[in-house]
Amino acid sequence: MPKKIPAYGAPAAKALLVPMTIERRDPGSRDVEIQILYCGICHSDVHKVDNDWGGTHFPVVPGHEIVGRVVGRGANVSKFHEGDLVGVGCLVDSCRECPECRAGHEMFCDRDATWSFDSLERDGKSWTWGGYSSRMVVDESFVLRMPKDLDPARAAPLLCAGITTYSPLRQFGCTRGSQVGVVGLGGLGHMAVKIAAAMGAEVTVLSSSGGKEKDALRLGAKHFLCTKDPGALDASQGKFDLLIDTVSAPHDMDALSALLRSFGTLVLVGLPPAPTPVNVTGLVHGNKRVAGSNIGGIAETQEMLDYCGQHGIVADIELIRADQINEAYRRMGSGDVRYRFVIDTSTFGT
Ligand code: NAP
Ligand code: ZN
Ligand code: ZN
């Protein structure tokens, strides 16, 4: 019998989130049943509820930065035991056979990945429900081991904000002495600062909020530029090896690519709803690159968690109750987040 689970979700586009009851399948032979403890709020959850990208299937229960304890497991589960602290990110399944899956890029599965919410299950019929809920059932291959020494509430955002910034920093060669700029100091941005600094980069934060300077330096940045100050970027033209752009709203990409040195890369991880024009000439003169990066596969996510465990990297969070989710969404819409809201899911009931 499927279990009835308390959750929070949006009944329609741009609606307030309300308490809901969802059903989860009984654990199959390779499934892990997880009591969710904490779930971060990523701006992608907000985009989905607002239907910014189109195609959201309502009602929707968001949430893909999930930390919890194993409370049940199928007969053939080998990696996890009851009581283990585990994580679930954006991915909960994929075909596991196509070249993308075999290469560890499950998010690009040729037969479509199954995302942790608002996605079709492998049966092609039922929809997934995310982590704003108190229990979840996930195939063990998509469950991550949480490092023991990290505060679980503060580690939850690693499951999306952590991997989404770790992956491009690794892909595009961030190393000791690299000049790295992080654009937008929100959930993703503040993780990018911490991880790039741990990798030995000299980090500059480029923020539209002048009031975030002190925090940027505390998080590990060496320099801070307020993008709204006239002339603030003038002295940094041609400076950066790598820019990680996490901004969730439309903004001027040309002003950013001008800051790259030759052969430098502007990596877009933010997903503004509207298309953004790019001046090709500015890129050609300097062999500059504009790239995108989408989360990271399961093996790389485990690598990132282990790296953060070794370096003591966690998010700066505001821990909230279920009844504060709508206020958190409102604040994220105006860039007012310091630096990740995390829901204490014990406030949903059991
Ligand atoms: P967030 O916590 O809300 O931070 C976004 C930051 O963007 C804000 O803190 C703000 O920083 C900056 N910003 C600049 N102009 C803004 C405006 N008009 N409105 C709101 N913010 C503005 O968001 P997040 O969770 O880090 O996510 C950032 C983006 O990445 C979202 O679009 C999200 O969907 C996307 N995302 C992508 C992936 C992927 O795999 N590529 C994964 C997760 C999320 P300042 O105040 O410093 O300017
Ligand atoms: Zn996310
Ligand atoms: Zn596949």
Coordinates of C-alpha atoms and ligand atoms in Angstrom, one line a residue:
M1 CA 0.0 0.0 0.0
P2 CA 1.5 3.4 -0.9
K3 CA 2.0 5.6 2.1
K4 CA 0.3 9.0 2.6
I5 CA 3.0 11.6 3.3
P6 CA 2.6 15.2 4.5
A7 CA 4.1 17.7 2.0
Y8 CA 4.1 21.4 0.9
G9 CA 3.3 22.3 -2.6
A10 CA 1.8 24.7 -5.1
P11 CA -1.6 23.9 -6.5
A12 CA -1.2 26.3 -9.5
A13 CA 1.4 28.6 -11.2
K14 CA 2.5 31.5 -8.9
A15 CA 0.2 30.2 -6.1
L16 CA 1.2 30.2 -2.5
L17 CA 2.5 26.8 -1.2
V18 CA 0.0 25.0 1.0
P19 CA 0.1 21.7 3.0
M20 CA -0.7 18.7 0.9
T21 CA -0.8 14.9 1.2
I22 CA 1.1 12.9 -1.3
E23 CA 1.6 9.2 -1.9
R24 CA 5.0 7.4 -2.1
R25 CA 5.5 3.9 -3.5
D26 CA 6.5 1.1 -1.1
P27 CA 10.2 0.5 -1.3
G28 CA 11.1 -1.9 -4.2
S29 CA 14.0 -4.3 -3.8
R30 CA 16.6 -1.7 -4.6
D31 CA 14.9 1.3 -3.0
V32 CA 15.9 3.2 0.1
E33 CA 13.1 4.8 2.2
I34 CA 14.3 8.1 3.7
Q35 CA 12.9 10.1 6.5
I36 CA 13.6 13.6 5.2
L37 CA 15.2 15.9 7.8
Y38 CA 16.1 19.0 5.8
C39 CA 15.4 20.4 2.4
G40 CA 17.0 23.5 0.9
I41 CA 15.1 26.0 -1.3
C42 CA 16.8 26.5 -4.6
H43 CA 15.8 29.3 -7.0
S44 CA 14.9 26.6 -9.5
D45 CA 12.1 25.6 -7.1
V46 CA 10.8 29.2 -7.3
H47 CA 11.1 29.2 -11.2
K48 CA 9.2 25.9 -11.3
V49 CA 6.3 27.2 -9.1
D50 CA 6.2 30.4 -11.0
N51 CA 6.2 28.3 -14.3
D52 CA 9.0 30.6 -15.5
W53 CA 10.3 27.9 -17.9
G54 CA 6.8 26.6 -19.0
G55 CA 5.6 23.1 -18.6
T56 CA 5.4 22.8 -14.8
H57 CA 2.8 20.1 -14.0
F58 CA 0.6 21.2 -11.1
P59 CA 0.2 20.5 -8.2
V60 CA 3.9 20.5 -7.7
V61 CA 5.9 19.6 -4.6
P62 CA 9.4 21.1 -5.1
G63 CA 12.6 20.3 -3.3
H64 CA 15.9 18.8 -4.5
E65 CA 18.4 19.6 -1.8
I66 CA 17.4 16.7 0.5
V67 CA 19.1 15.3 3.6
G68 CA 17.6 12.5 5.6
R69 CA 18.0 9.2 7.5
V70 CA 17.4 5.7 6.0
V71 CA 14.4 4.2 7.7
G72 CA 13.8 1.3 5.4
R73 CA 15.4 -0.6 2.5
G74 CA 14.6 -3.2 0.0
A75 CA 16.0 -6.7 0.1
N76 CA 18.7 -6.0 -2.5
V77 CA 20.0 -2.7 -1.2
S78 CA 23.7 -3.0 -0.6
K79 CA 25.1 0.5 -0.1
F80 CA 22.9 1.8 2.8
H81 CA 21.6 0.7 6.2
E82 CA 18.9 1.9 8.5
G83 CA 20.1 5.0 10.3
D84 CA 22.6 6.2 7.6
L85 CA 22.6 9.9 6.9
V86 CA 22.0 10.3 3.2
G87 CA 21.3 12.9 0.5
V88 CA 19.2 13.2 -2.6
G89 CA 19.7 15.9 -5.2
C90 CA 18.1 16.7 -8.5
L91 CA 18.2 13.2 -10.0
V92 CA 16.3 10.1 -8.8
D93 CA 16.6 7.8 -11.8
S94 CA 17.7 7.5 -15.5
C95 CA 18.0 4.7 -18.0
R96 CA 21.5 3.8 -16.8
E97 CA 22.4 2.2 -20.2
C98 CA 22.8 5.1 -22.7
P99 CA 26.2 6.6 -23.4
E100 CA 25.4 9.7 -21.2
C101 CA 24.4 7.5 -18.3
R102 CA 27.5 5.3 -18.7
A103 CA 29.7 8.4 -18.8
G104 CA 28.2 9.5 -15.4
H105 CA 26.1 12.3 -17.0
E106 CA 22.7 11.0 -15.9
M107 CA 21.2 14.5 -16.2
F108 CA 21.6 14.2 -20.0
C109 CA 20.2 10.6 -20.2
D110 CA 19.1 9.9 -23.8
R111 CA 15.8 8.5 -22.5
D112 CA 15.3 11.5 -20.1
A113 CA 16.5 11.6 -16.6
T114 CA 13.9 11.3 -13.8
W115 CA 14.2 14.5 -11.7
S116 CA 13.3 14.5 -8.1
F117 CA 10.2 16.6 -8.7
D118 CA 7.9 17.5 -11.5
S119 CA 9.2 14.7 -13.7
L120 CA 7.8 11.4 -15.1
E121 CA 8.8 8.3 -13.2
R122 CA 10.4 5.5 -15.4
D123 CA 6.8 4.0 -15.7
G124 CA 6.0 7.1 -17.9
K125 CA 2.8 7.7 -15.9
S126 CA 3.3 8.9 -12.4
W127 CA 4.9 12.2 -11.4
T128 CA 7.7 12.7 -8.9
W129 CA 7.2 14.7 -5.7
G130 CA 10.2 16.6 -4.3
G131 CA 11.7 17.1 -0.9
Y132 CA 9.3 19.5 0.7
S133 CA 7.8 16.4 2.3
S134 CA 8.7 14.1 5.2
R135 CA 9.5 10.8 3.4
M136 CA 10.9 9.8 0.1
V137 CA 11.6 6.5 -1.7
V138 CA 14.6 6.4 -4.0
D139 CA 16.7 3.8 -5.8
E140 CA 19.9 3.3 -4.0
S141 CA 22.0 4.2 -7.1
F142 CA 20.7 7.8 -6.8
V143 CA 21.2 8.2 -3.1
L144 CA 24.4 9.9 -1.8
R145 CA 26.4 9.3 1.3
M146 CA 26.6 12.4 3.5
P147 CA 30.0 13.2 5.1
K148 CA 29.8 12.5 8.8
D149 CA 31.3 15.7 10.2
L150 CA 29.1 18.2 8.4
D151 CA 26.0 19.7 10.0
P152 CA 23.2 18.0 8.0
A153 CA 21.0 21.1 7.8
R154 CA 23.9 23.2 6.4
A155 CA 25.0 20.4 4.1
A156 CA 21.6 20.0 2.4
P157 CA 22.3 22.8 -0.1
L158 CA 25.4 21.0 -1.3
L159 CA 23.0 18.6 -3.1
C160 CA 22.2 21.3 -5.7
A161 CA 24.0 24.6 -5.1
G162 CA 27.2 22.7 -4.2
I163 CA 27.4 20.4 -7.2
T164 CA 26.2 23.1 -9.6
T165 CA 29.2 25.2 -8.7
Y166 CA 31.8 22.5 -8.0
S167 CA 31.2 20.9 -11.4
P168 CA 32.0 23.9 -13.6
L169 CA 34.9 25.0 -11.3
R170 CA 36.4 21.5 -11.9
Q171 CA 35.4 21.3 -15.6
F172 CA 36.9 24.7 -16.5
G173 CA 40.2 24.2 -14.6
C174 CA 39.9 26.3 -11.4
T175 CA 43.1 25.8 -9.5
R176 CA 45.5 27.5 -7.2
G177 CA 46.0 31.1 -8.3
S178 CA 43.1 31.1 -10.8
Q179 CA 41.3 34.5 -11.1
V180 CA 37.7 33.5 -10.5
G181 CA 34.7 35.8 -10.5
V182 CA 31.4 34.8 -9.0
V183 CA 28.4 36.7 -10.3
G184 CA 25.4 36.9 -8.0
L185 CA 25.8 36.2 -4.3
G186 CA 22.8 33.9 -3.5
G187 CA 22.6 30.2 -2.8
L188 CA 24.7 29.1 -5.7
G189 CA 27.0 32.1 -5.6
H190 CA 28.0 31.7 -2.0
M191 CA 28.8 28.0 -2.5
A192 CA 30.9 28.9 -5.5
V193 CA 32.9 31.4 -3.4
K194 CA 33.6 28.8 -0.7
I195 CA 34.5 26.0 -3.1
A196 CA 36.7 28.2 -5.4
A197 CA 38.5 29.6 -2.4
A198 CA 39.1 26.0 -1.1
M199 CA 40.6 25.2 -4.5
G200 CA 43.1 28.0 -4.1
A201 CA 41.5 30.5 -6.5
E202 CA 41.6 34.3 -5.9
V203 CA 37.9 35.0 -5.8
T204 CA 36.1 38.2 -6.7
V205 CA 32.3 38.6 -6.0
L206 CA 30.3 40.6 -8.5
S207 CA 27.0 41.5 -6.9
S208 CA 24.2 43.9 -7.6
S209 CA 23.8 44.3 -3.8
G210 CA 26.4 46.6 -2.3
G211 CA 25.4 45.5 1.2
K212 CA 26.8 42.0 0.6
E213 CA 30.5 43.1 0.6
K214 CA 31.3 42.1 4.2
D215 CA 29.7 38.7 3.7
A216 CA 31.6 38.1 0.4
L217 CA 34.9 38.6 2.1
R218 CA 33.9 36.5 5.1
L219 CA 32.9 33.7 2.8
G220 CA 36.4 33.6 1.2
A221 CA 36.4 36.3 -1.5
K222 CA 39.4 38.6 -1.8
H223 CA 37.6 41.3 -3.7
F224 CA 34.1 42.7 -4.1
L225 CA 32.6 44.6 -7.0
C226 CA 29.1 46.1 -6.9
T227 CA 27.8 45.8 -10.4
K228 CA 25.4 48.7 -9.9
D229 CA 28.2 51.2 -9.1
P230 CA 29.1 53.2 -12.2
G231 CA 32.6 52.4 -13.4
A232 CA 32.9 49.5 -10.8
L233 CA 34.0 47.1 -13.5
D234 CA 36.5 49.3 -15.3
A235 CA 39.6 48.2 -13.5
S236 CA 38.8 44.5 -14.0
Q237 CA 38.6 44.4 -17.8
G238 CA 40.5 41.3 -19.0
K239 CA 41.1 40.0 -15.5
F240 CA 39.3 36.7 -15.1
D241 CA 40.2 33.2 -16.1
L242 CA 36.7 32.0 -15.1
L243 CA 33.4 33.7 -14.3
I244 CA 30.6 31.6 -12.7
D245 CA 27.4 33.4 -13.4
T246 CA 24.6 32.4 -11.0
V247 CA 22.2 35.3 -11.6
S248 CA 18.5 34.2 -11.8
A249 CA 17.3 37.3 -13.7
P250 CA 18.1 38.8 -17.1
H251 CA 21.3 40.8 -17.0
D252 CA 24.1 42.2 -19.3
M253 CA 26.3 39.3 -20.4
D254 CA 28.6 41.5 -22.6
A255 CA 29.7 43.5 -19.5
L256 CA 30.7 40.2 -18.0
S257 CA 32.5 38.7 -21.0
A258 CA 34.6 42.0 -21.2
L259 CA 36.0 41.0 -17.9
L260 CA 37.5 37.8 -19.2
R261 CA 41.2 37.5 -20.2
S262 CA 41.9 35.9 -23.6
F263 CA 40.8 32.2 -23.6
G264 CA 38.8 32.9 -20.4
T265 CA 35.4 31.3 -19.9
L266 CA 32.1 32.7 -18.7
V267 CA 30.1 29.8 -17.3
L268 CA 26.3 30.3 -17.1
V269 CA 24.6 28.3 -14.4
G270 CA 21.8 30.8 -13.6
L271 CA 18.6 30.2 -15.7
P272 CA 16.9 33.5 -16.3
P273 CA 13.5 33.0 -17.8
A274 CA 14.1 35.4 -20.8
P275 CA 16.8 34.9 -23.6
T276 CA 19.9 37.0 -23.3
P277 CA 21.7 38.6 -26.2
V278 CA 25.5 38.2 -26.5
N279 CA 27.8 40.3 -28.5
V280 CA 29.8 37.9 -30.6
T281 CA 32.5 40.4 -31.6
G282 CA 33.5 40.8 -27.9
L283 CA 34.0 37.0 -27.7
V284 CA 35.9 36.6 -31.0
H285 CA 38.5 39.3 -30.0
G286 CA 40.1 37.3 -27.3
N287 CA 39.0 33.7 -28.0
K288 CA 36.6 34.0 -25.1
R289 CA 34.1 31.2 -24.3
V290 CA 30.6 31.3 -23.0
A291 CA 29.6 27.9 -21.6
G292 CA 26.7 26.4 -19.7
S293 CA 26.7 23.8 -16.9
N294 CA 23.9 21.7 -15.6
I295 CA 24.2 20.3 -12.0
G296 CA 26.5 17.2 -12.2
G297 CA 26.1 13.4 -12.3
I298 CA 25.8 11.1 -9.4
A299 CA 29.5 10.1 -9.1
E300 CA 30.6 13.7 -9.4
T301 CA 28.0 14.7 -6.7
Q302 CA 29.5 12.1 -4.4
E303 CA 33.0 13.4 -5.2
M304 CA 31.8 17.0 -4.3
L305 CA 30.2 15.8 -1.0
D306 CA 33.4 14.0 0.0
Y307 CA 35.5 17.1 -1.0
C308 CA 33.2 19.4 1.1
G309 CA 33.5 16.8 4.0
Q310 CA 37.3 17.0 3.8
H311 CA 37.3 20.8 3.6
G312 CA 34.5 21.5 6.1
I313 CA 32.4 23.3 3.5
V314 CA 28.7 23.9 4.2
A315 CA 26.2 26.5 3.3
D316 CA 25.3 29.6 5.3
I317 CA 21.6 29.0 6.0
E318 CA 18.4 30.4 7.5
L319 CA 16.6 27.3 8.9
I320 CA 12.8 27.8 8.5
R321 CA 9.5 26.1 9.4
A322 CA 7.1 24.9 6.8
D323 CA 4.8 28.0 7.4
Q324 CA 7.7 30.3 6.4
I325 CA 8.2 28.8 2.9
N326 CA 6.1 31.5 1.2
E327 CA 8.0 34.3 2.9
A328 CA 11.3 32.7 1.8
Y329 CA 10.0 32.6 -1.8
R330 CA 9.1 36.2 -1.6
R331 CA 12.5 37.2 -0.3
M332 CA 14.3 35.1 -3.0
G333 CA 12.3 36.9 -5.7
S334 CA 14.0 40.1 -4.6
G335 CA 17.5 38.7 -4.1
D336 CA 17.2 38.9 -0.3
V337 CA 18.7 35.5 0.7
R338 CA 21.6 35.0 3.1
Y339 CA 22.4 32.6 1.7
R340 CA 20.1 29.6 1.5
F341 CA 16.8 28.9 3.1
V342 CA 16.6 25.3 4.5
I343 CA 13.3 23.8 5.6
D344 CA 13.2 21.8 8.8
T345 CA 10.8 19.1 7.5
S346 CA 9.9 17.9 11.0
T347 CA 7.5 20.9 11.0
F348 CA 5.4 19.1 8.4
G349 CA 4.2 16.5 10.9
T350 CA 4.8 12.7 10.3
Ligands
NAP1 P1 19.3 32.8 -5.4 O1 19.8 32.2 -4.1 O2 18.0 33.5 -5.4 O3 20.4 33.8 -5.8 C1 20.4 34.5 -7.1 C2 21.2 35.8 -7.0 O4 21.1 36.5 -8.2 C3 20.7 36.8 -6.0 O5 21.0 36.5 -4.7 C4 21.3 38.1 -6.5 O6 22.6 38.2 -6.1 C5 21.4 37.8 -8.0 N1 20.4 38.7 -8.7 C6 20.8 39.7 -9.6 N2 19.7 40.3 -10.1 C7 18.6 39.7 -9.5 C8 17.2 39.9 -9.7 N3 16.7 40.9 -10.5 N4 16.4 39.1 -8.9 C9 16.9 38.2 -8.1 N5 18.2 37.9 -8.0 C10 19.1 38.7 -8.7 O7 19.3 31.7 -6.5 P2 20.1 30.4 -6.6 O8 19.3 29.3 -6.0 O9 21.5 30.6 -6.3 O10 19.9 30.1 -8.2 C11 20.5 31.0 -9.2 C12 20.0 30.6 -10.6 O11 20.7 29.3 -10.9 C13 18.5 30.3 -10.8 O12 18.2 30.8 -12.0 C14 18.4 28.8 -10.7 O13 17.3 28.3 -11.4 C15 19.7 28.4 -11.4 N6 20.2 27.0 -11.1 C16 20.8 26.4 -12.1 C17 21.3 25.1 -11.9 C18 22.1 24.4 -13.0 O14 22.2 23.2 -12.9 N7 22.6 25.2 -13.9 C19 21.1 24.5 -10.6 C20 20.5 25.2 -9.6 C21 20.0 26.5 -9.9 P3 23.3 39.7 -5.8 O15 22.4 40.3 -4.8 O16 24.6 39.3 -5.3 O17 23.3 40.4 -7.1
ZN2 ZN 18.7 23.5 -7.6
ZN3 ZN 20.4 7.1 -20.0

